[in-house]
Amino acid sequence: MPVNASSSASSRRNLLRASGLAGLVMAGTAVTTGSAQAAPAHTGDVLHLDTVAALRALNTKPLTDGTHVIVAGYNTPGDGGTMALRWNKKSTTAHNAGTVIAPNGTPKTGRWHQLHTGTLDFRTFGHFDAETPADAALDAMINDHSVHRIEAHTDLLFTKRHLFDRSNIELDFGGHHIRTEGIEKNTHDNPFGAVLSFRGTVTDTTVRHALSGKVIELTDTFPVPDAKAFAVGQWWSVQVDPVKGGGGDERELQKLVEITEIIDAGHIRIGYLNGWELAEGRTLTWTRIEPVHNTHIRNMVFEGAGPDEYTGSHPVSFEYAVGCDVSGIHATGTFWPVIMRRWCTRFRTEDCSLKNPPTVEYGGAGYLTQQIYCLYGRVADCTTSNVRHLNDLTASAYCTVVNCHGDGDDAGGNPFTTHGQYEHDLLFDGNSGLMDIANSGAQWGISAKRITVRRHVCSWFTANTKITDLTLEDITVIARPTFDQAGTLTVNADGAQVRGCTAKTFAVAQRSDRSTRPTTISDCSFEPPAGAVLVQTPVTAPVHFVRCTFKGVDGVVLRGAGPVHLTDCTVTGADDAAPLSVGSADLRIDGGTYHNTGIELSAVRDQRITVTGGTRLTGGNKTKALLGRAAGSGSTTWDLTGLSSTASGADTAHVRIADGTNHYAATGSRFTGGVLHLAPGALDSVLHTSCVEDGTRRSAMPEDGDRVRTDGNLIL
């Protein structure tokens, strides 16, 4: 029903009266007409205007300083741009169309200042869509230190790359689209040229000194020349000089740390347990930092711009920041990492995603998030599609990656990685996607320590560089025909603990020898391709397989010289399979079942094989010998106790020794069917006693003498 002018005017008077604005009807009339006849406002009176345009058109000459006004909307009443403002007749602050509004003509003095509780909205700057750049509004709000929260309730367009040092503020974009078409060019190789870049201040206060003594691992106490240069609560970046003879960026220590205690004149305590020992004489450089604190960015759908390092865009970067979190950013087509961090401590990145960046080939580009020199971070509930990395932890420590999932990684963009720049104490839990740890090259040191990965699913997992004390639990590697048909899982034999894992191809490598704990693979299942190398040539550390299952084995190779111990393992060969080829200097088999496979010592070096604990050998193989040796130059020693061997064919040997120099002892063992072939000319000593030979033919056996005893057996 149409409202007549009389009822409209009556309703307006009632609104003013109900709002405590009685007596300002004449002022309201002046607002509407823009007349110079407006009456001065009285103390406690509040003007009411429909729009910002009306506010700017208002004749302010009669207004008392401190007059308040409520604007019903920015362009139209109720459009979300509602705000309260106060008139400051002496103000000369620059007009920004939101927190500071000048009357038309922008006089030298007199401004309307927005009243707020610390929360501001882009709509109060006139932004309701992504048609007009909102950069100036963003700058105005962030640079106003009375603002602690900024909200967006519509899509927005940004065309600038903003750099702030602002702390204690939250930006919540409400899940709306952020667009960046036409954004200004970035500089070369600059992943910190984000739309929203926050960077702490690096002061000119530095302390540089050589260590007078060793700094032990896992200490938070550091020697300094003069502790008076530091104060509790300050933040400092600390880094050690590069490793002598190592890569150009190979440093064990690069972190942003807080000073927590002045211990004495020459020692300080920091909020970080150092992960690597530092030798006497190494040089430390301390630089005092004024970090960005508690700045959080949340909830946006981000559309990347161009396809290269200059025209491409990405939303967020933090450098020298403490306690700054990111959540709910879902990006498409960003060039540099969606969330880039360096020198950051205590942070969360949660519920973020990236799809289809312009490249996965350009170094540093196409990431969801990268952390460099970071501490105490948590990355959780994130996803990626067709990216280079979901998460990269470089020179970082005490961080956790939880429930993150990367797909579309066929191009080799493994979602989970570290550079190998001395990362330590990282946990990956419940993730999926290719994983590659500490493998970016010698420039950074290819080193890491105490990395734990559990409940992870992927089609390729490699951790074969200088990774110390790696722990893998419940890892599932499933071969994928579009990427790694071998389904590879590789670890470094430097304190690796692999438990409950499944892969097609498993390999043990060795690039370092730093750990005091053994390398143990337990309760795992593997199905290696023919001729796969299980223990690689460089391995000298002991490797222990416990209760593991190997299926379809055909000529698998244990090439390394280090001791190999198999306890209660089940090894099943493929049809007409070649036996395991073993180069280990010391092979020990305790229990377990070996069917249609067998073991052949390579004799490339002197070797010892010990078989105990009720080990069962059954079936046959391509060489028709369940235990044998090749014609290498090394001597071999055989100790068989409690072995049960059942040959599937009359011409299959339980033991065949026909070449080289050998020492053989078998006691308390049972041989069923098949043959025993112990060539007299190949044996320097023989003890074969207390054994049961059930239907077993001796095709070769030395006669008893000073170095040979073959009596005391039960022949059936």
XYZ file of C-alpha atoms in Angstrom:
716
model
C 0.000 0.000 0.000
C 1.423 3.479 -0.878
C 2.437 5.616 2.065
C 1.303 9.204 1.897
C 3.566 12.099 2.691
C 1.804 12.818 5.950
C 2.197 9.284 7.348
C 5.823 9.189 6.144
C 6.614 12.397 7.992
C 4.819 11.076 11.076
C 6.846 7.848 10.979
C 10.040 9.882 10.677
C 9.132 11.934 13.753
C 8.370 8.765 15.714
C 11.737 7.267 14.751
C 13.582 10.367 15.837
C 11.636 10.536 19.081
C 12.245 6.837 19.839
C 15.927 7.272 19.157
C 16.268 10.167 21.555
C 16.547 12.554 18.630
C 13.463 14.690 19.344
C 14.038 18.353 18.621
C 16.266 17.647 15.642
C 13.524 17.562 13.035
C 14.640 20.902 11.717
C 18.232 19.639 11.529
C 16.981 16.568 9.681
C 15.167 18.808 7.232
C 18.360 20.738 6.678
C 20.176 17.490 6.004
C 17.682 16.517 3.376
C 17.738 19.847 1.602
C 21.376 20.665 2.150
C 20.124 24.074 3.361
C 22.423 26.453 5.172
C 19.609 27.004 7.672
C 20.393 23.898 9.824
C 20.163 24.556 13.518
C 23.220 23.774 15.654
C 23.059 20.401 17.359
C 22.637 20.312 21.097
C 24.580 18.190 23.516
C 23.316 14.609 23.330
C 21.521 15.134 20.017
C 22.212 12.762 17.126
C 21.587 13.578 13.489
C 20.190 10.949 11.135
C 21.146 10.779 7.470
C 20.379 8.292 4.744
C 23.710 8.163 2.879
C 27.320 9.299 2.884
C 26.523 11.551 -0.057
C 23.989 13.331 2.116
C 26.548 13.547 4.902
C 29.128 15.168 2.625
C 26.503 17.584 1.339
C 25.510 18.642 4.842
C 26.098 22.262 5.776
C 28.468 21.863 8.717
C 28.889 25.548 9.605
C 26.117 25.588 12.250
C 27.221 22.295 13.790
C 28.704 22.168 17.246
C 32.063 20.416 17.527
C 31.401 16.816 18.574
C 28.030 16.542 16.838
C 27.104 12.928 16.167
C 25.403 11.501 13.125
C 24.061 8.100 12.169
C 24.213 7.266 8.455
C 21.673 4.606 7.444
C 23.767 3.329 4.537
C 26.648 4.235 2.310
C 24.840 4.573 -1.005
C 21.318 3.621 0.078
C 19.806 3.087 3.519
C 20.318 -0.458 4.771
C 23.036 -1.373 2.275
C 25.423 -2.425 5.062
C 27.369 0.813 5.141
C 25.634 2.010 8.286
C 27.903 3.910 10.634
C 28.083 6.492 13.354
C 30.334 9.524 13.027
C 31.450 12.522 15.089
C 32.121 16.007 13.729
C 35.586 17.377 14.476
C 35.643 20.930 13.220
C 39.416 21.308 13.656
C 40.447 18.018 12.063
C 42.716 18.136 9.010
C 43.051 14.355 8.618
C 43.030 13.239 5.000
C 39.692 12.130 3.633
C 39.565 8.364 3.035
C 35.841 7.899 2.397
C 35.380 5.638 5.409
C 36.907 6.368 8.780
C 37.495 9.994 7.794
C 34.939 11.788 5.629
C 35.324 15.389 4.486
C 32.441 17.594 3.443
C 32.088 18.239 -0.261
C 34.910 20.376 -1.540
C 37.217 18.959 1.153
C 37.774 22.083 3.207
C 41.074 22.535 5.010
C 39.522 21.840 8.401
C 36.560 19.874 9.602
C 36.089 16.147 9.217
C 33.602 13.447 10.118
C 35.350 10.663 12.023
C 33.721 7.261 12.118
C 32.899 5.920 15.570
C 33.512 2.211 16.012
C 34.338 -0.411 18.610
C 37.479 -1.555 16.808
C 35.659 -3.539 14.117
C 35.398 -2.051 10.623
C 33.746 -3.139 7.395
C 34.708 -2.465 3.768
C 31.094 -1.437 3.149
C 31.631 1.668 5.271
C 34.164 2.705 2.616
C 31.654 2.170 -0.175
C 32.876 -1.223 -1.377
C 30.070 -3.624 -2.257
C 31.595 -5.651 -5.102
C 34.838 -6.390 -6.943
C 34.413 -3.615 -9.510
C 36.410 -0.893 -7.755
C 39.796 -1.489 -6.066
C 39.563 -1.594 -2.296
C 43.267 -0.979 -1.681
C 42.905 2.492 -0.196
C 40.230 1.294 2.210
C 42.436 -1.598 3.301
C 45.349 0.749 3.969
C 43.168 3.159 5.911
C 41.775 0.465 8.193
C 45.024 -1.378 8.879
C 46.969 1.818 9.493
C 44.378 2.922 12.061
C 45.640 1.374 15.286
C 42.267 1.757 16.963
C 41.023 -0.950 14.586
C 41.496 -4.561 15.721
C 39.173 -6.375 13.294
C 38.362 -5.808 9.616
C 35.434 -7.555 7.951
C 34.403 -8.026 4.337
C 30.794 -8.860 3.504
C 31.100 -8.727 -0.291
C 33.576 -9.685 -3.007
C 36.541 -7.322 -3.325
C 39.194 -6.285 -5.839
C 42.793 -5.497 -4.878
C 45.338 -4.154 -7.356
C 48.205 -3.348 -4.979
C 50.734 -5.450 -3.063
C 50.486 -4.195 0.501
C 53.251 -4.331 3.102
C 52.338 -3.754 6.745
C 54.042 -4.024 10.127
C 50.746 -4.079 11.966
C 50.151 -6.266 15.044
C 46.990 -7.274 16.917
C 44.499 -7.214 14.082
C 42.240 -9.760 12.406
C 41.110 -9.651 8.798
C 38.022 -11.762 8.082
C 36.854 -11.756 4.471
C 33.725 -13.728 5.235
C 34.317 -16.397 2.594
C 33.932 -13.903 -0.254
C 35.916 -13.810 -3.490
C 39.075 -11.732 -3.581
C 40.119 -10.824 -7.106
C 43.386 -9.322 -8.306
C 43.032 -8.589 -12.023
C 45.438 -5.848 -13.069
C 47.501 -6.049 -9.899
C 50.775 -4.123 -9.944
C 53.883 -6.055 -11.020
C 55.864 -7.960 -8.453
C 59.659 -7.796 -8.214
C 61.959 -10.636 -9.246
C 61.922 -13.819 -7.169
C 59.764 -12.299 -4.450
C 57.327 -14.689 -2.764
C 56.724 -11.986 -0.156
C 55.035 -9.685 -2.657
C 51.598 -10.799 -1.501
C 48.398 -8.799 -1.491
C 48.588 -8.926 2.307
C 52.204 -8.970 3.451
C 53.054 -8.464 7.114
C 56.670 -7.996 8.120
C 58.253 -7.217 11.457
C 61.001 -4.632 11.820
C 64.634 -5.695 11.627
C 66.603 -3.351 13.872
C 70.225 -2.396 13.425
C 71.141 -4.013 16.757
C 73.306 -7.048 16.132
C 75.637 -9.241 18.159
C 78.129 -11.424 16.314
C 80.565 -13.766 18.015
C 82.435 -17.038 17.691
C 81.456 -19.778 20.114
C 84.051 -20.249 22.848
C 82.847 -23.792 23.427
C 80.505 -26.415 22.082
C 76.753 -25.755 22.224
C 75.164 -29.105 22.935
C 72.047 -30.412 21.260
C 68.705 -29.737 22.932
C 69.883 -26.818 25.015
C 68.127 -23.482 25.369
C 71.174 -21.826 26.977
C 73.569 -19.926 24.741
C 76.817 -18.133 25.498
C 77.005 -14.465 24.466
C 79.777 -11.871 24.788
C 77.708 -9.589 27.033
C 74.262 -10.523 28.293
C 73.494 -6.838 28.923
C 72.856 -6.485 25.200
C 69.751 -8.639 25.627
C 66.562 -8.265 27.673
C 63.872 -10.724 28.690
C 60.915 -10.529 26.306
C 62.896 -9.322 23.339
C 62.852 -11.214 20.053
C 66.004 -11.932 18.089
C 66.809 -13.779 14.911
C 69.783 -16.070 15.431
C 71.737 -17.942 12.789
C 74.999 -19.817 12.617
C 77.527 -19.421 9.823
C 77.370 -21.974 6.979
C 78.849 -25.429 7.488
C 82.478 -25.409 6.410
C 82.819 -27.195 3.101
C 79.044 -27.554 2.819
C 76.368 -25.912 0.724
C 76.024 -22.161 0.513
C 72.830 -22.180 2.612
C 73.750 -25.082 4.881
C 73.209 -23.910 8.456
C 72.040 -25.879 11.473
C 70.442 -22.883 13.200
C 68.185 -20.127 11.806
C 65.267 -19.199 14.028
C 63.277 -16.296 15.481
C 63.525 -16.729 19.272
C 62.422 -14.973 22.421
C 64.817 -14.149 25.243
C 63.331 -15.847 28.292
C 66.070 -15.389 30.911
C 69.363 -13.610 31.531
C 71.292 -16.357 33.292
C 74.528 -14.511 33.996
C 76.850 -11.998 32.373
C 77.783 -14.407 29.605
C 74.711 -16.609 29.091
C 71.106 -16.152 27.989
C 68.179 -18.538 27.743
C 65.902 -18.574 24.701
C 62.486 -20.106 24.043
C 63.820 -22.890 21.846
C 65.566 -26.202 22.459
C 68.334 -26.217 19.858
C 68.082 -29.232 17.551
C 71.701 -29.607 16.462
C 75.063 -29.489 18.179
C 77.227 -26.481 17.295
C 80.974 -26.841 17.475
C 83.389 -24.477 19.171
C 84.468 -21.707 16.825
C 81.224 -21.528 14.851
C 79.946 -17.963 14.493
C 76.508 -16.880 15.698
C 74.793 -13.693 14.512
C 71.991 -12.265 16.642
C 69.749 -9.486 15.265
C 67.069 -7.840 17.379
C 63.620 -7.977 15.774
C 60.384 -6.161 16.511
C 57.977 -8.816 15.232
C 54.446 -8.550 14.009
C 52.297 -10.125 16.739
C 48.846 -11.717 16.641
C 47.780 -10.691 13.160
C 45.312 -13.172 11.679
C 43.840 -13.545 8.185
C 40.733 -15.631 7.580
C 38.027 -16.788 5.189
C 38.500 -15.841 1.565
C 38.202 -17.375 -1.862
C 41.228 -16.044 -3.741
C 41.538 -15.852 -7.521
C 45.141 -15.645 -8.722
C 46.047 -13.243 -11.506
C 48.863 -13.769 -14.018
C 50.946 -16.815 -14.988
C 54.446 -15.697 -13.938
C 56.467 -14.318 -11.034
C 55.706 -10.700 -11.959
C 52.027 -10.779 -12.856
C 50.996 -13.654 -10.607
C 49.317 -12.924 -7.298
C 48.928 -14.639 -3.951
C 47.125 -13.579 -0.796
C 49.352 -13.767 2.300
C 52.915 -13.574 3.543
C 54.404 -13.211 7.004
C 58.023 -12.464 7.871
C 59.367 -11.917 11.390
C 55.982 -12.700 12.888
C 54.826 -14.275 16.154
C 51.436 -15.851 16.775
C 49.974 -14.987 13.362
C 47.363 -17.445 12.098
C 45.699 -18.088 8.741
C 42.499 -20.060 8.170
C 39.825 -20.595 5.565
C 41.738 -19.380 2.506
C 40.773 -21.279 -0.647
C 42.871 -20.254 -3.623
C 42.976 -20.991 -7.333
C 45.745 -20.084 -9.755
C 48.213 -18.418 -7.398
C 51.834 -18.236 -8.550
C 53.822 -17.989 -5.296
C 52.737 -19.868 -2.134
C 49.250 -19.003 -0.966
C 50.630 -18.570 2.567
C 54.341 -17.708 2.657
C 56.175 -17.607 5.988
C 59.773 -16.900 6.968
C 61.196 -16.247 10.430
C 57.857 -17.055 12.061
C 57.181 -18.569 15.480
C 53.930 -19.933 16.934
C 51.351 -20.017 14.154
C 48.455 -22.008 12.709
C 47.483 -22.539 9.083
C 44.146 -24.345 8.979
C 41.356 -25.219 6.537
C 43.106 -23.801 3.464
C 43.352 -25.093 -0.094
C 44.946 -24.495 -3.474
C 43.966 -25.706 -6.923
C 45.769 -25.421 -10.255
C 48.615 -22.923 -9.819
C 50.172 -21.667 -13.088
C 53.285 -23.838 -12.654
C 54.668 -26.729 -10.636
C 58.072 -26.519 -12.351
C 59.342 -23.102 -11.235
C 61.253 -23.366 -7.961
C 59.324 -21.954 -5.027
C 56.113 -21.520 -7.003
C 52.827 -23.419 -6.885
C 52.731 -24.097 -3.124
C 49.866 -23.914 -0.699
C 52.189 -22.967 2.152
C 55.915 -22.698 2.737
C 57.627 -22.140 6.082
C 61.297 -21.102 6.239
C 63.158 -20.777 9.577
C 59.904 -21.377 11.458
C 59.058 -22.718 14.910
C 56.001 -24.141 16.676
C 53.648 -24.167 13.706
C 50.583 -26.252 12.962
C 49.244 -26.887 9.451
C 45.922 -28.721 9.584
C 42.901 -29.690 7.495
C 44.317 -28.386 4.210
C 43.943 -29.745 0.668
C 45.556 -29.218 -2.733
C 44.991 -30.295 -6.323
C 47.643 -30.271 -9.060
C 50.207 -28.278 -7.082
C 53.953 -28.429 -6.477
C 53.772 -28.710 -2.673
C 50.963 -28.601 -0.174
C 53.407 -27.960 2.645
C 57.140 -27.218 2.722
C 58.999 -26.960 6.028
C 62.490 -25.588 5.425
C 64.957 -25.123 8.303
C 61.963 -25.436 10.636
C 61.351 -27.279 13.890
C 58.656 -28.461 16.302
C 55.908 -28.185 13.669
C 52.927 -30.447 12.994
C 51.055 -31.220 9.779
C 47.690 -32.923 10.395
C 44.867 -34.200 8.160
C 46.144 -32.603 4.961
C 45.577 -34.161 1.559
C 47.095 -33.550 -1.853
C 45.846 -35.019 -5.115
C 46.777 -34.431 -8.740
C 50.455 -34.979 -7.918
C 51.274 -37.048 -11.021
C 53.477 -34.252 -12.351
C 55.857 -34.870 -9.467
C 54.703 -32.031 -7.261
C 54.917 -33.950 -4.014
C 52.503 -32.360 -1.522
C 54.740 -32.918 1.526
C 58.396 -31.945 1.584
C 61.254 -30.417 3.535
C 64.355 -28.860 1.992
C 66.845 -30.694 4.163
C 68.120 -27.514 5.811
C 68.495 -29.182 9.195
C 64.811 -29.506 10.008
C 64.075 -31.365 13.222
C 61.222 -32.624 15.370
C 58.427 -32.488 12.807
C 55.234 -34.559 12.930
C 53.053 -35.503 9.963
C 49.834 -37.232 11.030
C 46.911 -38.553 8.989
C 47.848 -37.053 5.617
C 47.800 -38.283 2.017
C 49.941 -37.473 -1.004
C 53.509 -37.918 -2.247
C 56.195 -37.244 0.360
C 59.834 -36.303 -0.137
C 61.879 -35.330 2.915
C 65.180 -33.403 2.957
C 65.809 -33.882 -0.727
C 66.204 -30.413 -2.254
C 69.945 -30.695 -2.813
C 73.352 -30.213 -1.226
C 72.987 -26.424 -1.203
C 70.876 -26.757 1.950
C 72.537 -29.775 3.542
C 70.055 -32.637 2.805
C 69.796 -33.154 6.590
C 66.918 -33.625 9.002
C 66.366 -35.201 12.400
C 63.516 -36.765 14.361
C 60.852 -36.613 11.661
C 57.758 -38.687 12.479
C 55.157 -39.655 9.887
C 52.141 -41.753 10.806
C 48.887 -42.833 9.169
C 49.993 -41.582 5.763
C 48.784 -42.767 2.335
C 50.618 -42.111 -0.932
C 52.066 -43.723 -4.049
C 55.667 -42.613 -3.464
C 57.612 -41.819 -0.304
C 61.327 -41.096 -0.228
C 63.412 -40.213 2.810
C 66.834 -41.457 1.794
C 69.069 -38.443 2.395
C 70.759 -37.483 5.706
C 67.632 -38.093 7.775
C 68.407 -39.179 11.315
C 65.942 -40.985 13.598
C 63.087 -41.092 11.117
C 59.942 -42.754 12.489
C 57.283 -44.107 10.144
C 54.076 -45.693 11.443
C 51.211 -47.111 9.379
C 52.421 -45.720 6.053
C 50.631 -47.114 2.995
C 52.342 -46.740 -0.376
C 50.179 -48.002 -3.227
C 51.650 -48.134 -6.732
C 49.892 -45.824 -9.163
C 50.296 -46.418 -12.909
C 50.213 -42.696 -13.668
C 53.176 -41.904 -11.425
C 55.367 -44.507 -9.692
C 54.397 -47.983 -10.780
C 56.939 -49.371 -8.312
C 55.096 -47.918 -5.295
C 58.392 -46.932 -3.639
C 59.173 -46.352 0.024
C 62.836 -45.510 0.748
C 64.501 -44.674 4.079
C 67.959 -43.771 5.368
C 69.618 -46.358 7.642
C 70.410 -43.838 10.365
C 68.144 -44.730 13.241
C 65.066 -45.259 11.069
C 62.117 -46.969 12.766
C 59.532 -48.262 10.275
C 56.463 -49.893 11.818
C 53.274 -51.291 10.319
C 53.940 -49.968 6.812
C 52.903 -51.304 3.417
C 54.580 -50.683 0.063
C 55.340 -52.470 -3.144
C 59.021 -51.529 -3.330
C 60.945 -50.872 -0.138
C 64.590 -49.852 -0.011
C 67.077 -48.986 2.711
C 69.748 -46.450 1.767
C 72.423 -44.737 3.843
C 73.739 -41.185 3.594
C 74.575 -40.483 7.255
C 75.610 -42.148 10.495
C 74.513 -39.832 13.319
C 72.029 -41.909 15.310
C 72.532 -44.080 18.368
C 69.332 -46.069 17.814
C 69.066 -49.059 15.459
C 67.391 -49.097 12.080
C 64.429 -51.450 12.481
C 61.630 -52.346 10.081
C 58.837 -54.209 11.859
C 55.386 -55.585 11.060
C 55.527 -54.327 7.469
C 54.407 -55.806 4.155
C 56.240 -55.396 0.835
C 55.877 -56.814 -2.665
C 59.091 -55.852 -4.480
C 59.542 -56.167 -8.241
C 62.050 -58.658 -9.619
C 65.651 -57.731 -8.893
C 64.734 -54.923 -6.504
C 67.540 -53.757 -4.209
C 66.244 -54.028 -0.653
C 69.451 -52.897 1.082
C 71.501 -50.558 -1.072
C 75.274 -50.632 -1.592
C 76.264 -47.766 0.779
C 74.529 -49.327 3.795
C 77.007 -50.230 6.539
C 74.654 -49.751 9.499
C 72.830 -52.765 10.954
C 69.324 -53.237 9.531
C 66.775 -55.381 11.370
C 63.557 -56.700 9.795
C 61.036 -58.013 12.346
C 57.813 -59.906 11.493
C 57.804 -58.467 7.972
C 56.118 -60.049 4.966
C 57.664 -60.052 1.495
C 55.442 -61.328 -1.324
C 56.311 -62.301 -4.897
C 60.048 -62.068 -4.268
C 62.289 -62.726 -7.270
C 66.012 -62.062 -7.005
C 65.728 -59.315 -4.394
C 69.172 -57.952 -3.495
C 70.645 -57.128 -0.083
C 73.746 -55.441 -1.425
C 75.099 -53.372 1.472
C 77.955 -54.672 3.630
C 76.227 -53.864 6.930
C 74.684 -56.553 9.145
C 71.146 -57.633 8.241
C 68.945 -59.391 10.768
C 65.584 -60.982 9.871
C 63.372 -62.096 12.753
C 60.172 -64.090 12.174
C 59.763 -62.782 8.636
C 57.674 -64.407 5.911
C 59.233 -64.364 2.452
C 57.361 -65.886 -0.478
C 58.927 -66.160 -3.908
C 57.296 -65.783 -7.275
C 57.059 -68.749 -9.633
C 60.536 -70.000 -10.555
C 62.038 -67.118 -8.586
C 65.714 -66.389 -8.104
C 66.874 -66.492 -4.464
C 67.687 -63.433 -2.386
C 71.152 -62.207 -3.319
C 72.902 -61.190 -0.108
C 76.046 -59.073 0.086
C 75.853 -58.384 3.819
C 78.956 -59.272 5.791
C 76.691 -60.682 8.519
C 73.238 -62.114 7.801
C 71.205 -63.460 10.714
C 67.874 -65.227 10.288
C 65.857 -65.995 13.419
C 62.642 -67.894 12.726
C 60.205 -67.115 9.978
C 59.247 -68.860 6.749
C 60.958 -68.636 3.360
C 58.949 -70.325 0.614
C 60.074 -70.729 -2.998
C 62.839 -68.219 -2.519
C 66.041 -69.151 -0.651
C 69.253 -67.227 -0.008
C 72.443 -66.923 -2.017
C 75.506 -65.263 -0.501
C 77.224 -63.122 -3.140
C 80.727 -63.742 -1.656
C 81.831 -60.292 -2.827
C 83.354 -60.008 0.645
C 83.857 -62.328 3.615
C 80.398 -63.231 4.915
C 78.716 -65.008 7.802
C 75.174 -66.382 7.769
C 73.467 -67.520 10.981
C 70.129 -69.349 10.840
C 68.395 -70.107 14.156
C 65.095 -70.129 15.973
C 63.123 -72.660 13.972
C 63.524 -70.963 10.610
C 61.639 -72.819 7.872
C 62.815 -73.059 4.259
C 60.385 -74.704 1.862
C 59.869 -75.208 -1.855
C 62.461 -74.459 -4.489
C 63.769 -71.723 -6.776
C 65.448 -71.030 -10.084
C 68.930 -72.050 -8.834
C 67.586 -75.216 -7.170
C 69.346 -74.332 -3.918
C 67.598 -72.958 -0.813
C 70.924 -71.947 0.710
C 73.932 -71.349 -1.494
C 76.731 -69.067 -2.520
C 77.975 -67.458 -5.700
C 81.498 -67.825 -7.051
C 82.792 -64.626 -5.408
C 86.232 -64.230 -3.884
C 85.116 -63.912 -0.269
C 85.053 -66.716 2.270
C 81.754 -67.638 3.903
C 80.835 -69.005 7.324
C 77.591 -70.937 7.797
C 75.996 -71.495 11.229
C 72.700 -73.397 10.991
C 70.887 -74.276 14.222
C 67.304 -75.442 14.497
C 66.657 -75.017 10.787
C 63.793 -76.903 9.140
C 64.301 -77.210 5.396
C 61.902 -78.992 3.033
C 62.835 -79.160 -0.642
C 60.082 -79.426 -3.240
C 62.150 -81.438 -5.720
C 64.609 -84.273 -5.491
C 67.253 -82.137 -7.226
C 66.768 -79.063 -5.033
C 69.564 -78.572 -2.524
C 68.972 -77.546 1.060
C 72.567 -76.296 1.073
C 74.864 -76.075 -1.915
C 78.477 -74.998 -1.336
C 80.689 -75.643 -4.342
C 82.979 -72.626 -4.692
C 85.533 -70.619 -2.718
C 86.581 -70.987 0.890
C 83.842 -71.880 3.352
C 83.234 -72.894 6.964
C 80.044 -74.829 7.615
C 78.275 -75.913 10.807
C 74.761 -77.392 11.028
C 73.345 -78.747 14.293
C 69.877 -79.704 15.449
C 68.391 -79.098 12.008
C 65.931 -81.113 9.896
C 66.339 -81.628 6.144
C 63.439 -83.209 4.251
C 63.797 -84.430 0.655
C 66.216 -82.814 -1.745
C 69.983 -82.970 -1.510
C 72.910 -81.743 0.550
C 75.839 -80.638 -1.564
C 78.978 -79.766 0.429
C 81.848 -79.991 -2.046
C 84.977 -81.211 -0.174
C 87.276 -78.867 -2.079
C 85.220 -75.810 -1.125
C 85.098 -76.431 2.625
C 87.841 -75.545 5.070
C 85.849 -76.882 8.044
C 82.606 -78.832 8.466
C 80.439 -79.737 11.435
C 77.237 -81.528 10.462
C 75.763 -83.301 13.464
C 72.583 -83.913 15.488
C 70.576 -83.313 12.332
C 67.710 -85.263 10.794
C 67.974 -86.110 7.102
C 64.612 -87.418 5.928
C 64.850 -88.729 2.383
C 67.725 -86.397 1.720
C 70.483 -87.381 -0.683
C 74.071 -86.324 -0.018
C 75.323 -85.350 -3.446
C 78.638 -84.182 -1.991
C 80.044 -84.446 1.535
C 83.671 -84.375 2.783
C 85.023 -87.315 4.721
C 85.449 -86.969 8.461
C 88.829 -85.811 9.661
C 90.523 -83.231 11.870
C 88.452 -80.374 10.383
C 85.371 -82.366 9.404
C 82.716 -84.075 11.579
C 79.584 -85.405 9.880
C 78.507 -88.165 12.308
C 75.738 -88.309 14.915
C 72.890 -87.593 12.501
C 69.581 -89.407 12.100
C 69.249 -90.630 8.524
C 65.679 -91.612 7.518
